[in-house]
Amino acid sequence: MSRSMTGARMVIEALRDQGVDTVFGYPGGAVLPIYDEIFQQNDIKHILVRHEQGAVHMAEGYARSTGKPGVVLVTSGPGATNAVTGLTDALLDSIPLVVLSGQVPTFLIGTDGFQEADTVGITRPCTKHNWLVKETDELAATIHKAFHVATSGRPGPVLVDIPKDVQFATGEYVGPKQIATPSYQPVKKGDLGQITRLVELMEKAERPILYTGGGVINSGTAASQLLRELADATGFPVTSTLMGLGAYPASGKGWIGMLGMHGLYEANMAMHDCDLMIAVGARFDDRITGRVADFSPGSVKAQIDIDPSSINKVIHVDLPIVGDVGHVLEDLLKVWKSRGRKINAEPVRKWWVQIEQWRSRNCLAYRGSDKVIKPQHALERLQALTAHRKDRYITTEVGQHQMWAAQFLHFEDPNRWMTSGGLGTMGYGLPASIGVQVAHPEALVVNVAGEASWLMNMQEMGTAVQFRAPVKQFILNNERLGMVRQWQQLLHGERYSQSWSESLPDFVKLAEAFGCKGRVVSDPADLDAAIQEMLDYDGPFILDVMVEKHENCFPMIPSGKPHNEMLLGEASTEGAITGTGAALV
Amino acid sequence: MAALNIEKGASSHSAYDLRDPNAQVIESHTLAVLVENEPGVLARVIGLFSGRGYNIDSLTVAEVDHLGHRSRITIVTRGTPAVIEQIKAQLGRIVPVHEVHDLSVEGPSVERELGLFKVAGKGDKRVEALRIAEIFRANVVDSTLESFVFEMTGTPEKLDAFADLMRPLGLADLARTGVAALSRGA
């Protein structure tokens, strides 16, 4: 059956066929035909943002919390360039996004037309793939391909650039089933020989560790279930990257906490001293490895990853398994069970004794106060007052508060933790929280923020109010760029260059100005009541938590140092970062 | 713990060989990249090299299958074994890339490059240039009373050698296509 329609109609038709229920966007000259089609239908909800960067982060929050791709619609030129930070963020964190951008009509391309930018050129290095559609007949197929590429293999953002004349012209619509991508065929199943070799290593390992990452969450909830089954059946300890929190529950018996630069002492020590490291959907980021030359020197390393380029990129891996985490874990469990469920029990028991010794250092300890709110205490109270909510979703901005949130909040399920890990984008959390709330209208969505990050996309409070997204903005306000200040203390002789927040707004009045509610709290005695008010309020809420201004985030692996040279709280930080470490970020 | 030691190269099922990852020796590799001939595909390949700091010593590209919309990009690159492996993996994940072949490790291959050499001179130098061109089996494709343009096909090393000999004889201009390469045998 031939289905002829305009390009603009095709966009809506294709989104509908892809099961899209929500689009985050902002109109402009080059996408008006598509907005006209949006006006004339009710299947797809459009969330009008206040800035295109906000749209992309909202789509990321939507995607990360649902497992479905996030969809963004922006205009040409500045609309597209404003999306670039979000695209890069999504690329580094492997978040599936489909961004549709308007473009000047094909006959104006290359003439420096009004609001013209070389969008596919600009976004080529920050997307998994992108397309400029020059024929309306190719538009529907291209959009379907875009969804396929964004969501399969290692997920990532894609962009489809649609000139305005292509939107107006009429062409033939094709459905999702009629497309093929012969050059793009991601591998799903892992090699059984390699998997069997990993099982052999697991049977003999004396000091094993499962090092899990965002790939487990991207693989889907089944992968998280399989990870839990594997960890609990073998009794192997589990650590996770920032991006992987929630894949294995924080209450699980194998959980030893997040690893990395601000990870837990026991997790980093276990990584350093293990004899079998099983990386599952994790990519040996520099925040994880510390000094590469001294990274886990005595271990055999196995890595399960869907992206062959993640293997041997930073750390040499002895046993690579290319495949989807869920599929590989399923096969791994099958093989391990069929061989008699063996582990090297006695040495693994001793390994746990060692881990418990490390754990007893209580690396997250901090000096409490009844005069001023400690940021760690604020997060402990947030955890205590929200832990009963199974539908609790947390987003963060970037900085000290983000690391404290990762340390002090506990995640029992995947897709509950949205944070900018790879790119470290300040301004991510507020729009991401709105994207999560739009996808889960009844859920509790809290953005743990620092005041400086939060200001970067604060215009999106307007979006939250307009669309009645009752997001809770939990701002740990130290009137500092806390992480920058911490590094200046450690690395630059306490010369605090430009790292304080001057002329901050009154966040309570700001909340009122946006049409929602705010409260400031600075006395530890009032903290619980303030948090409860935030949680109980039926609408968006900004809680301005005035915290200790000079608290440092510990534990910390100083840059250029290996895992077993962590700084613990209250330790001397003098000369902590020296030599080549000083050049690292 | 000795029990867990696994030998280098033990994972024969892997797409990756387990050569010494810490080897710092710089190797030259010729890669054949078969791509969908679509707009921007060359920019994606080149952008990968510049964005990730890899070297390109030579690059050629042309459509090789008009009906199938396939182009072949031949890249000569340099790097440590780990970097070469990473380049191949990164190329492989570009969406319109069909195949990546490392002709330097996948058995014997032939490499050829075409060069055009303009040599200007009179008298003895002109005669000498022509004599050496014959030795190298270069063709004269243009001639004036004061210049020749020689065309020569060969390995990059042969073209280098010819250029070195022509330089003192009045090499005025030089154009090279970059390397095209194919594996030997069927």
Short mmCIF file of N, CA, C and O in Angstrom, two decimals, chain A residues 456-530:
data_model
loop_
_atom_site.label_atom_id
_atom_site.label_comp_id
_atom_site.label_asym_id
_atom_site.label_seq_id
_atom_site.Cartn_x
_atom_site.Cartn_y
_atom_site.Cartn_z
N MET A 456 22.98 26.77 35.94
CA MET A 456 23.32 26.68 34.52
C MET A 456 22.12 26.38 33.62
O MET A 456 22.13 26.73 32.45
N ASN A 457 21.11 25.70 34.15
CA ASN A 457 19.91 25.45 33.34
C ASN A 457 18.65 25.75 34.13
O ASN A 457 17.62 25.10 33.96
N MET A 458 18.73 26.77 35.02
CA MET A 458 17.60 27.01 35.92
C MET A 458 16.35 27.48 35.19
O MET A 458 15.25 27.37 35.71
N GLN A 459 16.54 27.96 33.93
CA GLN A 459 15.36 28.39 33.17
C GLN A 459 14.35 27.25 33.01
O GLN A 459 13.16 27.50 32.80
N GLU A 460 14.80 26.01 33.17
CA GLU A 460 13.89 24.87 32.96
C GLU A 460 12.89 24.71 34.10
O GLU A 460 11.98 23.88 34.01
N MET A 461 13.06 25.48 35.19
CA MET A 461 12.00 25.47 36.22
C MET A 461 10.69 25.90 35.59
O MET A 461 9.61 25.45 36.00
N GLY A 462 10.76 26.78 34.59
CA GLY A 462 9.55 27.19 33.88
C GLY A 462 8.87 26.00 33.22
O GLY A 462 7.64 25.86 33.25
N THR A 463 9.68 25.12 32.64
CA THR A 463 9.13 23.91 32.02
C THR A 463 8.47 23.02 33.07
O THR A 463 7.38 22.49 32.85
N ALA A 464 9.16 22.88 34.22
CA ALA A 464 8.61 22.02 35.29
C ALA A 464 7.25 22.54 35.74
O ALA A 464 6.31 21.76 35.93
N VAL A 465 7.16 23.86 35.89
CA VAL A 465 5.90 24.43 36.37
C VAL A 465 4.82 24.29 35.30
O VAL A 465 3.70 23.86 35.57
N GLN A 466 5.17 24.61 34.05
CA GLN A 466 4.18 24.54 32.97
C GLN A 466 3.59 23.14 32.83
O GLN A 466 2.39 22.99 32.65
N PHE A 467 4.45 22.14 32.93
CA PHE A 467 3.97 20.77 32.68
C PHE A 467 3.68 20.03 33.99
O PHE A 467 3.58 18.81 34.01
N ARG A 468 3.59 20.79 35.08
CA ARG A 468 3.23 20.23 36.39
C ARG A 468 4.09 19.00 36.72
O ARG A 468 3.58 17.96 37.14
N ALA A 469 5.40 19.15 36.51
CA ALA A 469 6.33 18.09 36.88
C ALA A 469 6.84 18.40 38.29
O ALA A 469 7.62 19.32 38.46
N PRO A 470 6.37 17.65 39.28
CA PRO A 470 6.69 18.02 40.68
C PRO A 470 8.11 17.63 41.09
O PRO A 470 8.32 16.93 42.08
N VAL A 471 9.08 18.08 40.34
CA VAL A 471 10.47 17.70 40.61
C VAL A 471 10.97 18.42 41.87
O VAL A 471 10.65 19.58 42.11
N LYS A 472 11.76 17.71 42.65
CA LYS A 472 12.30 18.26 43.89
C LYS A 472 13.76 18.65 43.67
O LYS A 472 14.58 17.79 43.37
N GLN A 473 14.03 19.93 43.82
CA GLN A 473 15.40 20.41 43.62
C GLN A 473 16.07 20.53 44.99
O GLN A 473 15.76 21.42 45.77
N PHE A 474 16.99 19.62 45.23
CA PHE A 474 17.65 19.52 46.54
C PHE A 474 19.04 20.13 46.38
O PHE A 474 19.99 19.47 45.98
N ILE A 475 19.14 21.44 46.65
CA ILE A 475 20.38 22.16 46.35
C ILE A 475 21.26 22.22 47.59
O ILE A 475 20.87 22.78 48.63
N LEU A 476 22.43 21.60 47.48
CA LEU A 476 23.41 21.70 48.56
C LEU A 476 24.23 22.95 48.27
O LEU A 476 25.11 22.96 47.41
N ASN A 477 23.90 24.02 48.99
CA ASN A 477 24.42 25.34 48.66
C ASN A 477 25.61 25.66 49.56
O ASN A 477 25.44 25.93 50.75
N ASN A 478 26.81 25.59 48.98
CA ASN A 478 28.00 25.97 49.76
C ASN A 478 28.59 27.29 49.25
O ASN A 478 29.69 27.68 49.63
N GLU A 479 27.85 27.93 48.36
CA GLU A 479 28.30 29.21 47.78
C GLU A 479 29.70 29.10 47.20
O GLU A 479 30.48 30.05 47.21
N ARG A 480 30.00 27.93 46.73
CA ARG A 480 31.32 27.67 46.14
C ARG A 480 31.13 26.73 44.94
O ARG A 480 30.18 25.97 44.90
N LEU A 481 32.11 26.78 44.02
CA LEU A 481 32.23 25.67 43.07
C LEU A 481 33.05 24.63 43.82
O LEU A 481 34.29 24.61 43.74
N GLY A 482 32.35 23.79 44.57
CA GLY A 482 33.01 23.00 45.60
C GLY A 482 34.15 22.13 45.10
O GLY A 482 35.21 22.04 45.73
N MET A 483 33.94 21.45 43.99
CA MET A 483 34.98 20.54 43.52
C MET A 483 36.18 21.33 42.99
O MET A 483 37.33 20.94 43.20
N VAL A 484 35.91 22.44 42.33
CA VAL A 484 37.01 23.29 41.87
C VAL A 484 37.79 23.81 43.09
O VAL A 484 39.02 23.77 43.12
N ARG A 485 37.04 24.25 44.09
CA ARG A 485 37.68 24.76 45.30
C ARG A 485 38.54 23.68 45.96
O ARG A 485 39.67 23.91 46.38
N GLN A 486 38.01 22.45 45.99
CA GLN A 486 38.75 21.35 46.59
C GLN A 486 40.07 21.11 45.85
O GLN A 486 41.11 20.91 46.45
N TRP A 487 40.02 21.14 44.52
CA TRP A 487 41.24 20.92 43.73
C TRP A 487 42.22 22.07 43.89
O TRP A 487 43.43 21.87 43.88
N GLN A 488 41.66 23.29 44.02
CA GLN A 488 42.57 24.42 44.22
C GLN A 488 43.26 24.31 45.57
O GLN A 488 44.43 24.67 45.71
N GLN A 489 42.54 23.75 46.55
CA GLN A 489 43.16 23.54 47.85
C GLN A 489 44.27 22.50 47.75
O GLN A 489 45.35 22.67 48.31
N LEU A 490 44.00 21.42 47.01
CA LEU A 490 44.96 20.33 46.94
C LEU A 490 46.12 20.63 46.00
O LEU A 490 47.21 20.13 46.18
N LEU A 491 45.86 21.41 44.98
CA LEU A 491 46.81 21.50 43.87
C LEU A 491 47.38 22.89 43.66
O LEU A 491 48.47 23.04 43.12
N HIS A 492 46.66 23.92 44.10
CA HIS A 492 47.08 25.26 43.73
C HIS A 492 47.26 26.17 44.95
O HIS A 492 46.92 27.36 44.91
N GLY A 493 47.79 25.60 46.02
CA GLY A 493 48.19 26.41 47.16
C GLY A 493 47.07 27.24 47.76
O GLY A 493 47.30 28.36 48.20
N GLU A 494 45.87 26.68 47.76
CA GLU A 494 44.70 27.35 48.37
C GLU A 494 44.43 28.71 47.76
O GLU A 494 43.91 29.62 48.42
N ARG A 495 44.82 28.90 46.52
CA ARG A 495 44.45 30.13 45.82
C ARG A 495 43.13 29.86 45.09
O ARG A 495 43.11 29.17 44.07
N TYR A 496 42.06 30.40 45.64
CA TYR A 496 40.72 30.02 45.18
C TYR A 496 40.28 30.94 44.05
O TYR A 496 39.47 31.85 44.24
N SER A 497 40.84 30.67 42.89
CA SER A 497 40.59 31.52 41.74
C SER A 497 39.20 31.29 41.17
O SER A 497 38.92 30.23 40.62
N GLN A 498 38.33 32.27 41.31
CA GLN A 498 37.00 32.28 40.66
C GLN A 498 36.12 31.11 41.06
O GLN A 498 35.27 30.70 40.28
N SER A 499 36.31 30.56 42.24
CA SER A 499 35.56 29.35 42.58
C SER A 499 34.52 29.61 43.67
O SER A 499 34.14 28.70 44.38
N TRP A 500 34.11 30.86 43.82
CA TRP A 500 33.03 31.13 44.76
C TRP A 500 31.82 31.64 43.99
O TRP A 500 31.95 32.18 42.89
N SER A 501 30.65 31.45 44.56
CA SER A 501 29.41 31.88 43.89
C SER A 501 28.98 33.20 44.50
O SER A 501 28.42 33.24 45.59
N GLU A 502 29.26 34.27 43.81
CA GLU A 502 28.89 35.61 44.27
C GLU A 502 27.49 35.95 43.73
O GLU A 502 27.06 35.38 42.73
N SER A 503 26.81 36.86 44.41
CA SER A 503 25.52 37.36 43.91
C SER A 503 24.54 36.24 43.57
O SER A 503 23.91 36.24 42.51
N LEU A 504 24.45 35.28 44.47
CA LEU A 504 23.50 34.19 44.25
C LEU A 504 22.07 34.71 44.38
O LEU A 504 21.83 35.64 45.16
N PRO A 505 21.15 34.11 43.65
CA PRO A 505 19.76 34.52 43.84
C PRO A 505 19.22 34.00 45.17
O PRO A 505 19.78 33.06 45.75
N ASP A 506 18.15 34.60 45.63
CA ASP A 506 17.39 34.06 46.75
C ASP A 506 16.54 32.92 46.17
O ASP A 506 15.60 33.16 45.42
N PHE A 507 16.91 31.69 46.50
CA PHE A 507 16.27 30.55 45.83
C PHE A 507 14.78 30.43 46.19
O PHE A 507 13.99 29.89 45.40
N VAL A 508 14.42 30.92 47.37
CA VAL A 508 13.00 30.86 47.75
C VAL A 508 12.19 31.81 46.88
O VAL A 508 11.14 31.45 46.34
N LYS A 509 12.73 33.03 46.73
CA LYS A 509 12.03 33.99 45.87
C LYS A 509 12.04 33.53 44.41
O LYS A 509 11.08 33.77 43.66
N LEU A 510 13.14 32.89 44.04
CA LEU A 510 13.24 32.38 42.67
C LEU A 510 12.13 31.35 42.42
O LEU A 510 11.46 31.37 41.38
N ALA A 511 11.95 30.48 43.40
CA ALA A 511 10.89 29.47 43.28
C ALA A 511 9.54 30.16 43.13
O ALA A 511 8.73 29.78 42.28
N GLU A 512 9.31 31.18 43.96
CA GLU A 512 8.03 31.90 43.88
C GLU A 512 7.88 32.57 42.52
O GLU A 512 6.80 32.58 41.92
N ALA A 513 8.98 33.13 42.03
CA ALA A 513 8.93 33.81 40.74
C ALA A 513 8.54 32.84 39.63
O ALA A 513 7.86 33.20 38.67
N PHE A 514 9.01 31.60 39.75
CA PHE A 514 8.66 30.60 38.74
C PHE A 514 7.26 30.02 38.97
O PHE A 514 6.76 29.27 38.14
N GLY A 515 6.66 30.33 40.10
CA GLY A 515 5.32 29.81 40.38
C GLY A 515 5.35 28.48 41.10
O GLY A 515 4.40 27.70 41.00
N CYS A 516 6.44 28.19 41.80
CA CYS A 516 6.45 26.98 42.62
C CYS A 516 6.86 27.36 44.03
O CYS A 516 6.73 28.52 44.42
N LYS A 517 7.34 26.41 44.81
CA LYS A 517 7.60 26.71 46.21
C LYS A 517 9.06 26.46 46.54
O LYS A 517 9.71 25.56 45.97
N GLY A 518 9.56 27.25 47.48
CA GLY A 518 10.93 27.07 47.91
C GLY A 518 11.06 27.22 49.40
O GLY A 518 10.15 27.72 50.08
N ARG A 519 12.17 26.74 49.93
CA ARG A 519 12.45 26.89 51.36
C ARG A 519 13.96 26.87 51.53
O ARG A 519 14.66 26.16 50.81
N VAL A 520 14.43 27.65 52.46
CA VAL A 520 15.85 27.62 52.77
C VAL A 520 16.00 27.00 54.15
O VAL A 520 15.15 27.19 55.03
N VAL A 521 17.05 26.18 54.31
CA VAL A 521 17.29 25.59 55.63
C VAL A 521 18.78 25.65 55.91
O VAL A 521 19.60 25.36 55.04
N SER A 522 19.13 26.09 57.12
CA SER A 522 20.55 26.18 57.46
C SER A 522 20.85 25.57 58.83
O SER A 522 22.00 25.28 59.14
N ASP A 523 19.82 25.33 59.63
CA ASP A 523 20.02 24.74 60.96
C ASP A 523 19.81 23.22 60.85
O ASP A 523 18.75 22.78 60.39
N PRO A 524 20.81 22.44 61.28
CA PRO A 524 20.64 20.98 61.19
C PRO A 524 19.36 20.49 61.86
O PRO A 524 18.78 19.50 61.42
N ALA A 525 18.91 21.21 62.87
CA ALA A 525 17.71 20.77 63.60
C ALA A 525 16.46 20.87 62.73
O ALA A 525 15.48 20.17 62.96
N ASP A 526 16.50 21.75 61.72
CA ASP A 526 15.32 21.92 60.86
C ASP A 526 15.35 21.07 59.61
O ASP A 526 14.41 21.09 58.82
N LEU A 527 16.45 20.36 59.43
CA LEU A 527 16.68 19.70 58.14
C LEU A 527 15.58 18.69 57.79
O LEU A 527 15.03 18.72 56.69
N ASP A 528 15.27 17.81 58.74
CA ASP A 528 14.29 16.77 58.44
C ASP A 528 12.94 17.37 58.05
O ASP A 528 12.30 16.92 57.10
N ALA A 529 12.54 18.38 58.79
CA ALA A 529 11.24 18.99 58.50
C ALA A 529 11.26 19.65 57.12
O ALA A 529 10.27 19.58 56.37
N ALA A 530 12.39 20.25 56.80
CA ALA A 530 12.49 20.89 55.49
C ALA A 530 12.41 19.86 54.37
O ALA A 530 11.72 20.06 53.36
#
